[in-house]
mmCIF file with all atom_site columns, N, CA, C and O in Angstrom:
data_model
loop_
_atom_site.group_PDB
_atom_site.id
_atom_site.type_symbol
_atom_site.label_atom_id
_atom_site.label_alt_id
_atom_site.label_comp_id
_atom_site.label_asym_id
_atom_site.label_entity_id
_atom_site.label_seq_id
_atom_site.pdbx_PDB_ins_code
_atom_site.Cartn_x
_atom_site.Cartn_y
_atom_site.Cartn_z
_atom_site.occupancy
_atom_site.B_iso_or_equiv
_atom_site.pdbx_formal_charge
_atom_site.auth_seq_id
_atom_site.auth_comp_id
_atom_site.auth_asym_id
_atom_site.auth_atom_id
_atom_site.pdbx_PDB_model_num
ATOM 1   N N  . UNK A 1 1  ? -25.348 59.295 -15.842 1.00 0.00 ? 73  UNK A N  1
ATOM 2   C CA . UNK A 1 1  ? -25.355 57.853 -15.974 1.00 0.00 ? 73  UNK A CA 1
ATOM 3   C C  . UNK A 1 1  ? -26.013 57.209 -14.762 1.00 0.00 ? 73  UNK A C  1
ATOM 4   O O  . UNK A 1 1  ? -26.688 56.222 -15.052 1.00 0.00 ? 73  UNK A O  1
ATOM 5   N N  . UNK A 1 2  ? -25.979 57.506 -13.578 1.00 0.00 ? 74  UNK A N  1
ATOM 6   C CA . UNK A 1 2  ? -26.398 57.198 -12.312 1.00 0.00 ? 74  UNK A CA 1
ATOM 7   C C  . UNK A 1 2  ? -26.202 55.760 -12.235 1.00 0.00 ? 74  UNK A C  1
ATOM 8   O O  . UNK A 1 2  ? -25.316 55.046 -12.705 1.00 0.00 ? 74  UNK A O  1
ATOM 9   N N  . UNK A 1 3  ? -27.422 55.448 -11.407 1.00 0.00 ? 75  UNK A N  1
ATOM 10  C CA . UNK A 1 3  ? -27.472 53.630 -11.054 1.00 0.00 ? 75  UNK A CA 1
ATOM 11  C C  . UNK A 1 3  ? -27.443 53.010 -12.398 1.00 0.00 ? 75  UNK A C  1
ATOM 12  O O  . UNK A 1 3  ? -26.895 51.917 -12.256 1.00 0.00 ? 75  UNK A O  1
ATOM 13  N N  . UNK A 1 4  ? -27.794 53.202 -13.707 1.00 0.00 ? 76  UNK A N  1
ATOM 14  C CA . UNK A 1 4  ? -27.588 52.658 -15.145 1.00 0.00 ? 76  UNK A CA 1
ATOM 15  C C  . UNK A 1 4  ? -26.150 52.310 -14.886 1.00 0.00 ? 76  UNK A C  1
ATOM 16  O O  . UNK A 1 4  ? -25.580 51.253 -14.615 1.00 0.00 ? 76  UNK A O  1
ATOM 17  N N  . UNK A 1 5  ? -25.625 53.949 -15.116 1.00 0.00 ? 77  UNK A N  1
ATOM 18  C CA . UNK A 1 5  ? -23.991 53.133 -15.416 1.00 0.00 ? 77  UNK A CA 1
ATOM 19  C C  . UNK A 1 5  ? -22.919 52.270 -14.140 1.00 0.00 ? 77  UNK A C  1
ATOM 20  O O  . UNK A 1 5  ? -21.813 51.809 -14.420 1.00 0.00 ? 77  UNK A O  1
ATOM 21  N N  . UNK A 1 6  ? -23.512 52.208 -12.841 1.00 0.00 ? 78  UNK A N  1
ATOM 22  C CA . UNK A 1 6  ? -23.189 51.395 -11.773 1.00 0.00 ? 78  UNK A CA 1
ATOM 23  C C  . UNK A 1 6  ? -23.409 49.807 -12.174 1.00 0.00 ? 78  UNK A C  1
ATOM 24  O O  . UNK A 1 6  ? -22.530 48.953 -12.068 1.00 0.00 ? 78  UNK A O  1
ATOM 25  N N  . UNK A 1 7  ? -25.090 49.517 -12.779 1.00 0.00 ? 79  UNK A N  1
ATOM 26  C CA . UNK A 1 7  ? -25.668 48.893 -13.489 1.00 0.00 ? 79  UNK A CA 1
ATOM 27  C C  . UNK A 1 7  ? -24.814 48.309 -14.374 1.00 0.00 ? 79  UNK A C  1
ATOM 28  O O  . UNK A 1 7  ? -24.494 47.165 -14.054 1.00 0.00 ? 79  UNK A O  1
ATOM 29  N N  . UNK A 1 8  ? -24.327 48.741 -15.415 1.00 0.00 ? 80  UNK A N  1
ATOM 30  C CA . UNK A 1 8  ? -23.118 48.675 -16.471 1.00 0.00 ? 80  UNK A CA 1
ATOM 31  C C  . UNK A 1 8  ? -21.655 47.799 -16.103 1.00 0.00 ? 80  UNK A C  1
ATOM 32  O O  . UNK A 1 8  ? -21.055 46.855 -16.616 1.00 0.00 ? 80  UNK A O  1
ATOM 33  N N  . UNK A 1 9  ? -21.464 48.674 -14.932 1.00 0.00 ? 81  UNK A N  1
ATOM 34  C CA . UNK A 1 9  ? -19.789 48.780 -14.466 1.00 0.00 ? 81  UNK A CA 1
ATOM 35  C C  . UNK A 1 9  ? -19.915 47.178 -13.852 1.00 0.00 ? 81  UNK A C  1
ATOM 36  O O  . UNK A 1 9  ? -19.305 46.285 -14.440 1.00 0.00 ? 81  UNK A O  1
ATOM 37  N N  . UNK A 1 10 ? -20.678 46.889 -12.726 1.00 0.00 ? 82  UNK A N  1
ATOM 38  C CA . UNK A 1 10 ? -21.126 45.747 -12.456 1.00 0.00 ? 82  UNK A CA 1
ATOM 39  C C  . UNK A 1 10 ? -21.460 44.519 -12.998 1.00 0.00 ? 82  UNK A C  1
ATOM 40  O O  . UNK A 1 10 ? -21.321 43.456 -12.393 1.00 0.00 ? 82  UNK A O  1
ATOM 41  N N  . UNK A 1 11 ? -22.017 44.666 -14.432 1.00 0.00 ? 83  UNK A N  1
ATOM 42  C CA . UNK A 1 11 ? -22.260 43.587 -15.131 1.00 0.00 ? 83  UNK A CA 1
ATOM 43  C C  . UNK A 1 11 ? -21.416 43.571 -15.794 1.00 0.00 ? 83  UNK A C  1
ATOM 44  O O  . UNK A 1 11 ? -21.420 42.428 -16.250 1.00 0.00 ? 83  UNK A O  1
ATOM 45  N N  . UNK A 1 12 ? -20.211 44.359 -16.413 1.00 0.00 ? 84  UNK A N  1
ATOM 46  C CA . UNK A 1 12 ? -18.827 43.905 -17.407 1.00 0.00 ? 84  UNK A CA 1
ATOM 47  C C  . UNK A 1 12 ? -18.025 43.465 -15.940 1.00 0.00 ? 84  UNK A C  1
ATOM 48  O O  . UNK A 1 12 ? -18.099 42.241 -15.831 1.00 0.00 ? 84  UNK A O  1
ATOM 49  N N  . UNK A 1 13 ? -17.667 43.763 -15.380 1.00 0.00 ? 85  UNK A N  1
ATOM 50  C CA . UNK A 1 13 ? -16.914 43.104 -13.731 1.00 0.00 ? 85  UNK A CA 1
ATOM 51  C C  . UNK A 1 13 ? -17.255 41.720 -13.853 1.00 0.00 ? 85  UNK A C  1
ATOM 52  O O  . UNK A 1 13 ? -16.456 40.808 -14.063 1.00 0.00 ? 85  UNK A O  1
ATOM 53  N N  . UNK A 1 14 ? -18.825 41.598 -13.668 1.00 0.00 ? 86  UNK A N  1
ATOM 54  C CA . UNK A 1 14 ? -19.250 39.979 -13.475 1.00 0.00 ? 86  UNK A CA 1
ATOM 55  C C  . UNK A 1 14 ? -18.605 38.937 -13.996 1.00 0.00 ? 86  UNK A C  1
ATOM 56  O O  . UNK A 1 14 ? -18.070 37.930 -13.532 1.00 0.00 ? 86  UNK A O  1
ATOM 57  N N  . UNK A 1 15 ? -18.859 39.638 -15.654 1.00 0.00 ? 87  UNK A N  1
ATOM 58  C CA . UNK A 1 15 ? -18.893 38.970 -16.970 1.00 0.00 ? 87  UNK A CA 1
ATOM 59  C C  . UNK A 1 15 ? -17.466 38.453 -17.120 1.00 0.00 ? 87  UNK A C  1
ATOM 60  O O  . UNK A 1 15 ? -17.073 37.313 -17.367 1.00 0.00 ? 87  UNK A O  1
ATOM 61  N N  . UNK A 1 16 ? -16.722 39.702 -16.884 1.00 0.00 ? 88  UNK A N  1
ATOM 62  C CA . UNK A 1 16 ? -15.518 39.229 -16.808 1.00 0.00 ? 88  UNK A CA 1
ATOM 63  C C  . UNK A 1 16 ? -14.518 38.290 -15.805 1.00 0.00 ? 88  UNK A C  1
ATOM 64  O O  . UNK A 1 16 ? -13.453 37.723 -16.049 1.00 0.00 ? 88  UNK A O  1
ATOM 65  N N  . UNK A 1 17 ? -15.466 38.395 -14.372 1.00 0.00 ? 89  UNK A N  1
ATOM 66  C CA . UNK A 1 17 ? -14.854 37.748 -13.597 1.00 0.00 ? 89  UNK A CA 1
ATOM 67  C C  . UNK A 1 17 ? -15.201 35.497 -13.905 1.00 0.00 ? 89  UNK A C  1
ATOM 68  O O  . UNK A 1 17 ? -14.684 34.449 -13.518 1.00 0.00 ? 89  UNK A O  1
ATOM 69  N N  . UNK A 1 18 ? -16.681 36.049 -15.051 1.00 0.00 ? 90  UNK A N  1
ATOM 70  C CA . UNK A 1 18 ? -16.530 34.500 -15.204 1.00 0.00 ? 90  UNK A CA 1
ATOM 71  C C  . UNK A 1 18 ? -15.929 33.635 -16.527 1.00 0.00 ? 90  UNK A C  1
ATOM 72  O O  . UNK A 1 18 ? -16.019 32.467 -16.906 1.00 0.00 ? 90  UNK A O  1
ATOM 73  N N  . UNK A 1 19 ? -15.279 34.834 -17.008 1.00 0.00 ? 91  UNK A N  1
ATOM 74  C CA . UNK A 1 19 ? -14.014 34.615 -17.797 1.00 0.00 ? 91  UNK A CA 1
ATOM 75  C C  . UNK A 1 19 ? -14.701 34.533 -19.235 1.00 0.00 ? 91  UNK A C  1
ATOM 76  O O  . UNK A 1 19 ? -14.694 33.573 -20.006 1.00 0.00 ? 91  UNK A O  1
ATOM 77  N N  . UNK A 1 20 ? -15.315 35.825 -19.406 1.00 0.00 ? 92  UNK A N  1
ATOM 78  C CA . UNK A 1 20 ? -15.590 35.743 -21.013 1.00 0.00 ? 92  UNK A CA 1
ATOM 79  C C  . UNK A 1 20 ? -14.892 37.179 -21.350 1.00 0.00 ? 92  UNK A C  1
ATOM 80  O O  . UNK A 1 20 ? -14.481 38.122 -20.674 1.00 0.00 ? 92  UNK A O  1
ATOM 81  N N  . UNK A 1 21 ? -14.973 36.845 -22.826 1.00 0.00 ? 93  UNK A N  1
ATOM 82  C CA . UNK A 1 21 ? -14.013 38.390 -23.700 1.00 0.00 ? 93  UNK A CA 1
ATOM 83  C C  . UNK A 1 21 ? -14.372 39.058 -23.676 1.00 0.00 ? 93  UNK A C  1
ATOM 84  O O  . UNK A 1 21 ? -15.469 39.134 -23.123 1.00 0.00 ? 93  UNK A O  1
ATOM 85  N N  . UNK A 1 22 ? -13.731 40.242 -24.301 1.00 0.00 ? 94  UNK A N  1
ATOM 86  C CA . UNK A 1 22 ? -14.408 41.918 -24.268 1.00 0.00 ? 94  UNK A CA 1
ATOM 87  C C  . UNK A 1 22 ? -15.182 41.777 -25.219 1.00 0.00 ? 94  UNK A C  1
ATOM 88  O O  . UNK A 1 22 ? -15.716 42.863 -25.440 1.00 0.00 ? 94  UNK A O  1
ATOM 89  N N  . UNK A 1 23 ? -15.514 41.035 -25.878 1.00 0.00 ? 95  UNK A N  1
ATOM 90  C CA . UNK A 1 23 ? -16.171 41.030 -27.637 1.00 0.00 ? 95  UNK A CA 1
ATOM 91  C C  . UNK A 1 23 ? -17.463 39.870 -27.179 1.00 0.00 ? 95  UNK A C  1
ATOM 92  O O  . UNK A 1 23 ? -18.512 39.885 -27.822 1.00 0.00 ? 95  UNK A O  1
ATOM 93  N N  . UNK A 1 24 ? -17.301 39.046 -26.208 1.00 0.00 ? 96  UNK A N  1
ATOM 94  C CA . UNK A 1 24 ? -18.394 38.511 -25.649 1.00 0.00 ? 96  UNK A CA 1
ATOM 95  C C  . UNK A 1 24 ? -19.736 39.285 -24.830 1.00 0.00 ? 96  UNK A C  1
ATOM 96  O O  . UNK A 1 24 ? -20.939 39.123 -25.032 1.00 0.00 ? 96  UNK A O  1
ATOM 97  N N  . UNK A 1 25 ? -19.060 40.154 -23.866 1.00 0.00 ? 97  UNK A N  1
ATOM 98  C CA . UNK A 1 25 ? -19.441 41.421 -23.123 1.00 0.00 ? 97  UNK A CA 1
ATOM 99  C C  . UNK A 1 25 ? -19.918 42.080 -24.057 1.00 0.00 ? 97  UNK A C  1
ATOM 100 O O  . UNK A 1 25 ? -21.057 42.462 -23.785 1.00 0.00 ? 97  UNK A O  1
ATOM 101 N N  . UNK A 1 26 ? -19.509 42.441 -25.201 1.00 0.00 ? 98  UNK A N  1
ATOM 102 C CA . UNK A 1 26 ? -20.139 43.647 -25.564 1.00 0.00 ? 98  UNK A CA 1
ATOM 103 C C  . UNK A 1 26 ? -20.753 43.499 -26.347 1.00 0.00 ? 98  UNK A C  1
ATOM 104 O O  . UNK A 1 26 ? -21.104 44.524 -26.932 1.00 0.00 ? 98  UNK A O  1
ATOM 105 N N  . UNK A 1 27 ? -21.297 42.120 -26.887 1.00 0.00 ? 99  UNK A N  1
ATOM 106 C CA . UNK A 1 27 ? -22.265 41.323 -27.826 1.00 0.00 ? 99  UNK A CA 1
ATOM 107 C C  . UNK A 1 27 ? -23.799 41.448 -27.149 1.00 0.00 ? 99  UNK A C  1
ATOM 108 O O  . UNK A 1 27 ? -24.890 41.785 -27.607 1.00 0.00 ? 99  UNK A O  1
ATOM 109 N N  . UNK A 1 28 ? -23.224 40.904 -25.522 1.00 0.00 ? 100 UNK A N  1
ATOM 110 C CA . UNK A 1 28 ? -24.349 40.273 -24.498 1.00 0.00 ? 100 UNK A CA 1
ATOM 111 C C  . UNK A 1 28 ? -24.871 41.737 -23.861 1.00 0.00 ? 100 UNK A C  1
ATOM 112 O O  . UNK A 1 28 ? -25.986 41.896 -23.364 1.00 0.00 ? 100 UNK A O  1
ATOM 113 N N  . UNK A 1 29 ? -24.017 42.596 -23.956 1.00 0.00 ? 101 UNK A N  1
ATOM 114 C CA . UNK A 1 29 ? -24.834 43.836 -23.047 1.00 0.00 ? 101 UNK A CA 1
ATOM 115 C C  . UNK A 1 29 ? -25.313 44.990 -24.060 1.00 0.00 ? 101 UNK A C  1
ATOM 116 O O  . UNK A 1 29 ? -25.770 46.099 -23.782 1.00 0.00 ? 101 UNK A O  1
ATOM 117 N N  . UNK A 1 30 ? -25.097 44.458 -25.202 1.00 0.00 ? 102 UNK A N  1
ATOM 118 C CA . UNK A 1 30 ? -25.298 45.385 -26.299 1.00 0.00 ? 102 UNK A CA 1
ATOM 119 C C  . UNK A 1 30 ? -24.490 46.819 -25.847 1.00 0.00 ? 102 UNK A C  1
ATOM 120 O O  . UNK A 1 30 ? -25.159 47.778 -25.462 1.00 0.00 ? 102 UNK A O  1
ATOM 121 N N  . UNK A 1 31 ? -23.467 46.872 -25.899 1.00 0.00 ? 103 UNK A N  1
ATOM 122 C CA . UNK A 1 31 ? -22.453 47.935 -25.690 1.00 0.00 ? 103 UNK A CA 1
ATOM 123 C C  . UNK A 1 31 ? -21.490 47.736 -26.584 1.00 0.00 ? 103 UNK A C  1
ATOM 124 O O  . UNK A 1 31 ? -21.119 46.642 -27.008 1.00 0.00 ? 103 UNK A O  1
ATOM 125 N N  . UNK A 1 32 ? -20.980 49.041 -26.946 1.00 0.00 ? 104 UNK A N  1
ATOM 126 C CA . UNK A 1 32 ? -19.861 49.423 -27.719 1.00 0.00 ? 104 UNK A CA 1
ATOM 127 C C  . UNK A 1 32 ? -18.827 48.655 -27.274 1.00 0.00 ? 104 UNK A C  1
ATOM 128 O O  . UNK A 1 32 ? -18.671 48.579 -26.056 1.00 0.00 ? 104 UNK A O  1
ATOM 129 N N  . UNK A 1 33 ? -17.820 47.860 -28.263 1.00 0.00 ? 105 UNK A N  1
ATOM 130 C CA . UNK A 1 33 ? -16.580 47.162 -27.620 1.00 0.00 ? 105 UNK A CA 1
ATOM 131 C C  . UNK A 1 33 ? -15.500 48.559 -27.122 1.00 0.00 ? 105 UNK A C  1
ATOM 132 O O  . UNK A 1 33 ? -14.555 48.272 -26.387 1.00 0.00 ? 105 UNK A O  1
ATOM 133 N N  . UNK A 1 34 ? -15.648 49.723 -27.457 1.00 0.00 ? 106 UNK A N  1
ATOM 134 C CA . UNK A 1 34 ? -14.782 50.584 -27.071 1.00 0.00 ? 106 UNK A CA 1
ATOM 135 C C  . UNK A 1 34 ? -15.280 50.823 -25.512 1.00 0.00 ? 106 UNK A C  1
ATOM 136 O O  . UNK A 1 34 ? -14.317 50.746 -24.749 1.00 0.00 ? 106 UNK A O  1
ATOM 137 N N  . UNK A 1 35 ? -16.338 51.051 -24.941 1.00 0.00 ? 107 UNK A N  1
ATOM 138 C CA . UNK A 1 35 ? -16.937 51.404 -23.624 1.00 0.00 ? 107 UNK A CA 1
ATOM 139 C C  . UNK A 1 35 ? -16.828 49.571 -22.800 1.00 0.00 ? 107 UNK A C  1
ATOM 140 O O  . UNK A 1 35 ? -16.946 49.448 -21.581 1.00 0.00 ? 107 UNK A O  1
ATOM 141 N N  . UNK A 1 36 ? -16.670 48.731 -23.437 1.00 0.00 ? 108 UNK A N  1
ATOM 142 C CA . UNK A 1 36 ? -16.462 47.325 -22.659 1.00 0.00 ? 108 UNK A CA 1
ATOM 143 C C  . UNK A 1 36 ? -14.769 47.534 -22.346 1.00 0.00 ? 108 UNK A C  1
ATOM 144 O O  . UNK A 1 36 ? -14.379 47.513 -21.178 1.00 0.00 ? 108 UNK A O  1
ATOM 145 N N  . UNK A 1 37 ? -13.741 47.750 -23.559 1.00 0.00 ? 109 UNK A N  1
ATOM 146 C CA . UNK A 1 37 ? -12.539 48.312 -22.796 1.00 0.00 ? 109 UNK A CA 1
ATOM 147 C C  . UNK A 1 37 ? -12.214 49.177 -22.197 1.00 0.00 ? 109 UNK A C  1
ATOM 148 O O  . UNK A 1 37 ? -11.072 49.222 -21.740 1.00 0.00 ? 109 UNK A O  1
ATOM 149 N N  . UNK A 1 38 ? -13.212 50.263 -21.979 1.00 0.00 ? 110 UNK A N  1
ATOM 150 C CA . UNK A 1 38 ? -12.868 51.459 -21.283 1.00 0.00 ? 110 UNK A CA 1
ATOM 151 C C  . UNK A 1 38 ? -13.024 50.956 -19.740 1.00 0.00 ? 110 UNK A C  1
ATOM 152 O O  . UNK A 1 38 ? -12.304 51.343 -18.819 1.00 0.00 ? 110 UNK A O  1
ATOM 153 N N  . UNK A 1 39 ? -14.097 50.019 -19.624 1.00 0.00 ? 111 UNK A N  1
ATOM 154 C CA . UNK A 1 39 ? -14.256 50.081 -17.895 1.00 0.00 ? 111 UNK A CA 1
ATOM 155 C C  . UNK A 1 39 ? -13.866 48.198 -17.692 1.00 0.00 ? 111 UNK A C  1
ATOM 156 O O  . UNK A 1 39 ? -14.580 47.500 -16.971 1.00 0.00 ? 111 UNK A O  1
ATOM 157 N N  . UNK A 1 40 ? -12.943 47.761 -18.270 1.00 0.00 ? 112 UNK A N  1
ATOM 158 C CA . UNK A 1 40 ? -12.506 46.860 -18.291 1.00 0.00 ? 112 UNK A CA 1
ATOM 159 C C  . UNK A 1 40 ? -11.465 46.212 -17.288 1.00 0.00 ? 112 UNK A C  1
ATOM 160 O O  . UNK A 1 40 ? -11.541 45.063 -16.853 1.00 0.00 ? 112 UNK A O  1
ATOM 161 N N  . UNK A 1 41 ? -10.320 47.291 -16.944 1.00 0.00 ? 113 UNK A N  1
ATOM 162 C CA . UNK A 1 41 ? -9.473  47.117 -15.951 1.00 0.00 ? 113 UNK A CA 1
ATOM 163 C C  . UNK A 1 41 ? -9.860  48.217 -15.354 1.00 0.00 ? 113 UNK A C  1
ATOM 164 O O  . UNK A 1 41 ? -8.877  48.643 -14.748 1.00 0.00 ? 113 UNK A O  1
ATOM 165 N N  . UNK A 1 42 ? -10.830 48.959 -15.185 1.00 0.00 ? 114 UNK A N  1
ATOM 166 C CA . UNK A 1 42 ? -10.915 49.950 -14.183 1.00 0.00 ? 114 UNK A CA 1
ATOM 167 C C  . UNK A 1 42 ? -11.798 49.488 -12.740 1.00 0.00 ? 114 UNK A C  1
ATOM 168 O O  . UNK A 1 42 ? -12.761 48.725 -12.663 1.00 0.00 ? 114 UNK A O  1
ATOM 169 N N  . UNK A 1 43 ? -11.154 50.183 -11.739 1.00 0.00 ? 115 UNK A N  1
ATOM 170 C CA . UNK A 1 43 ? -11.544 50.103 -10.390 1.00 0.00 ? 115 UNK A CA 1
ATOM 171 C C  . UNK A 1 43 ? -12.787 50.900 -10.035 1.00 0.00 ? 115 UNK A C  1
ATOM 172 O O  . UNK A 1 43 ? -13.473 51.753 -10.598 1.00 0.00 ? 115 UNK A O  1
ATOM 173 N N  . UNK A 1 44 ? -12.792 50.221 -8.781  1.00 0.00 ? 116 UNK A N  1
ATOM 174 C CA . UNK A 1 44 ? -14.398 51.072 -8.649  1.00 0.00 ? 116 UNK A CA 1
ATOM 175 C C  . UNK A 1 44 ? -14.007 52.204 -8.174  1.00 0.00 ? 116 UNK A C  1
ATOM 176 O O  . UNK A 1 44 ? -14.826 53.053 -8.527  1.00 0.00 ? 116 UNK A O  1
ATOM 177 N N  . UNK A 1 45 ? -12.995 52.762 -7.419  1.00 0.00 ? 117 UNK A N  1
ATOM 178 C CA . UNK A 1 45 ? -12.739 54.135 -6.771  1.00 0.00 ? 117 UNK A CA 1
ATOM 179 C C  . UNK A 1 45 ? -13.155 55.075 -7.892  1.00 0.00 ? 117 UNK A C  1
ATOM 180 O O  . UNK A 1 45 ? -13.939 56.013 -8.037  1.00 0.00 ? 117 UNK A O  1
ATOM 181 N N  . UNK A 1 46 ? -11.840 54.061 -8.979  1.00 0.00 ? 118 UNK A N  1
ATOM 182 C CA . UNK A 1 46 ? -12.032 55.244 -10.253 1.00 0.00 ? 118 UNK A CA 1
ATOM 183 C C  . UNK A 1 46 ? -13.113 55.464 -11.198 1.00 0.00 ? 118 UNK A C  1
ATOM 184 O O  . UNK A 1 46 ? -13.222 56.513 -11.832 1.00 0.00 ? 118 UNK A O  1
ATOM 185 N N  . UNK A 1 47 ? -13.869 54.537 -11.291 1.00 0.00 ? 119 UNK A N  1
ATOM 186 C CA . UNK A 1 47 ? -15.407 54.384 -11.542 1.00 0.00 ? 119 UNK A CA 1
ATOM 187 C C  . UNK A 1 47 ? -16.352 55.400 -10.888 1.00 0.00 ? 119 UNK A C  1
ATOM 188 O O  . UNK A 1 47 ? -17.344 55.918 -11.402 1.00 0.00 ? 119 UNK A O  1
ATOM 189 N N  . UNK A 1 48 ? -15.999 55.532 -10.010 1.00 0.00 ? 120 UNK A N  1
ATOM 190 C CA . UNK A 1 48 ? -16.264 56.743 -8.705  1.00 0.00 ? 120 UNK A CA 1
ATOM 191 C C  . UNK A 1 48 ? -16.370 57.893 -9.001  1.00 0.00 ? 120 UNK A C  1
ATOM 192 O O  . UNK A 1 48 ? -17.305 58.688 -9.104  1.00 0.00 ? 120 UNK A O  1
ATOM 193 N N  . UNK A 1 49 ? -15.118 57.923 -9.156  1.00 0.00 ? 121 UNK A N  1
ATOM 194 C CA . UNK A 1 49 ? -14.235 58.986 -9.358  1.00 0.00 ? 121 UNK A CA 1
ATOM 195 C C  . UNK A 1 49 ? -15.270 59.848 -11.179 1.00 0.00 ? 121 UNK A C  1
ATOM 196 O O  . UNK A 1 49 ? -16.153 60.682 -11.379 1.00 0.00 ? 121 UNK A O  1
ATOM 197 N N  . UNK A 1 50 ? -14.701 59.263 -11.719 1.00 0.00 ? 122 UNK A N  1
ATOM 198 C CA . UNK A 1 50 ? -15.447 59.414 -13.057 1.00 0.00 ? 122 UNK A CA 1
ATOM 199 C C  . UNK A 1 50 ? -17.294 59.580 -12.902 1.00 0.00 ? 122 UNK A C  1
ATOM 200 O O  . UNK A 1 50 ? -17.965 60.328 -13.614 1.00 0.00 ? 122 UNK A O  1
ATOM 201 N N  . UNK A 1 51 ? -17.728 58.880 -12.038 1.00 0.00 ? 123 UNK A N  1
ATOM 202 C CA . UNK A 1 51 ? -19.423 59.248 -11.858 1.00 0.00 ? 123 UNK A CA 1
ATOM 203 C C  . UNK A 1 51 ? -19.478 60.882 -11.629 1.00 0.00 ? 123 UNK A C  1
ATOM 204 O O  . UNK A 1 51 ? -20.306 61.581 -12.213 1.00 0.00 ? 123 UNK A O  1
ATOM 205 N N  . UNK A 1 52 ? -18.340 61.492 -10.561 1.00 0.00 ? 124 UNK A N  1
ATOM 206 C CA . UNK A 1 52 ? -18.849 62.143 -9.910  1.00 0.00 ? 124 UNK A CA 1
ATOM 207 C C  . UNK A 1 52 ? -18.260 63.439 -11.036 1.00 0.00 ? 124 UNK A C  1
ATOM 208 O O  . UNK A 1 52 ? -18.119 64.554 -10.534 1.00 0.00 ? 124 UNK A O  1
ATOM 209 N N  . UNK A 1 53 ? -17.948 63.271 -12.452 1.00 0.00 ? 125 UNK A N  1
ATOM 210 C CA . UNK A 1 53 ? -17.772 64.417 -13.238 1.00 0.00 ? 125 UNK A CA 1
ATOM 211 C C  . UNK A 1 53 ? -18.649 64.422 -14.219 1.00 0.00 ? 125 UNK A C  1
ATOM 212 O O  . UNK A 1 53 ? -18.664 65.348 -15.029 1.00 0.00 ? 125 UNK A O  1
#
């Protein structure tokens, strides 16, 4: 996934921090609503964490 999915993780964070839905997000980034809840409440450690498998 590399810088793409950093790319990714970063723009559902944004999106969400300016207060739109998971079903908004995943309209606008053309992503699966299942992969918009998957990294939805997740942290970046664990975002991390998950790159590096």
């Amino acid at each position: 996934m590399g810088l793409k999915g950093w790319h990714m993780f970063n723009e559902i964070k944004n999106m969400k921090e300016l207060g739109l839905k998971k079903s908004q997000v995943s309209r606008y980034l053309d992503l699966d609503y299942g992969t918009v809840s998957k990294y939805w409440n997740m942290q970046v450690k664990e975002f991390a964490e998950n790159m590096e498998k």
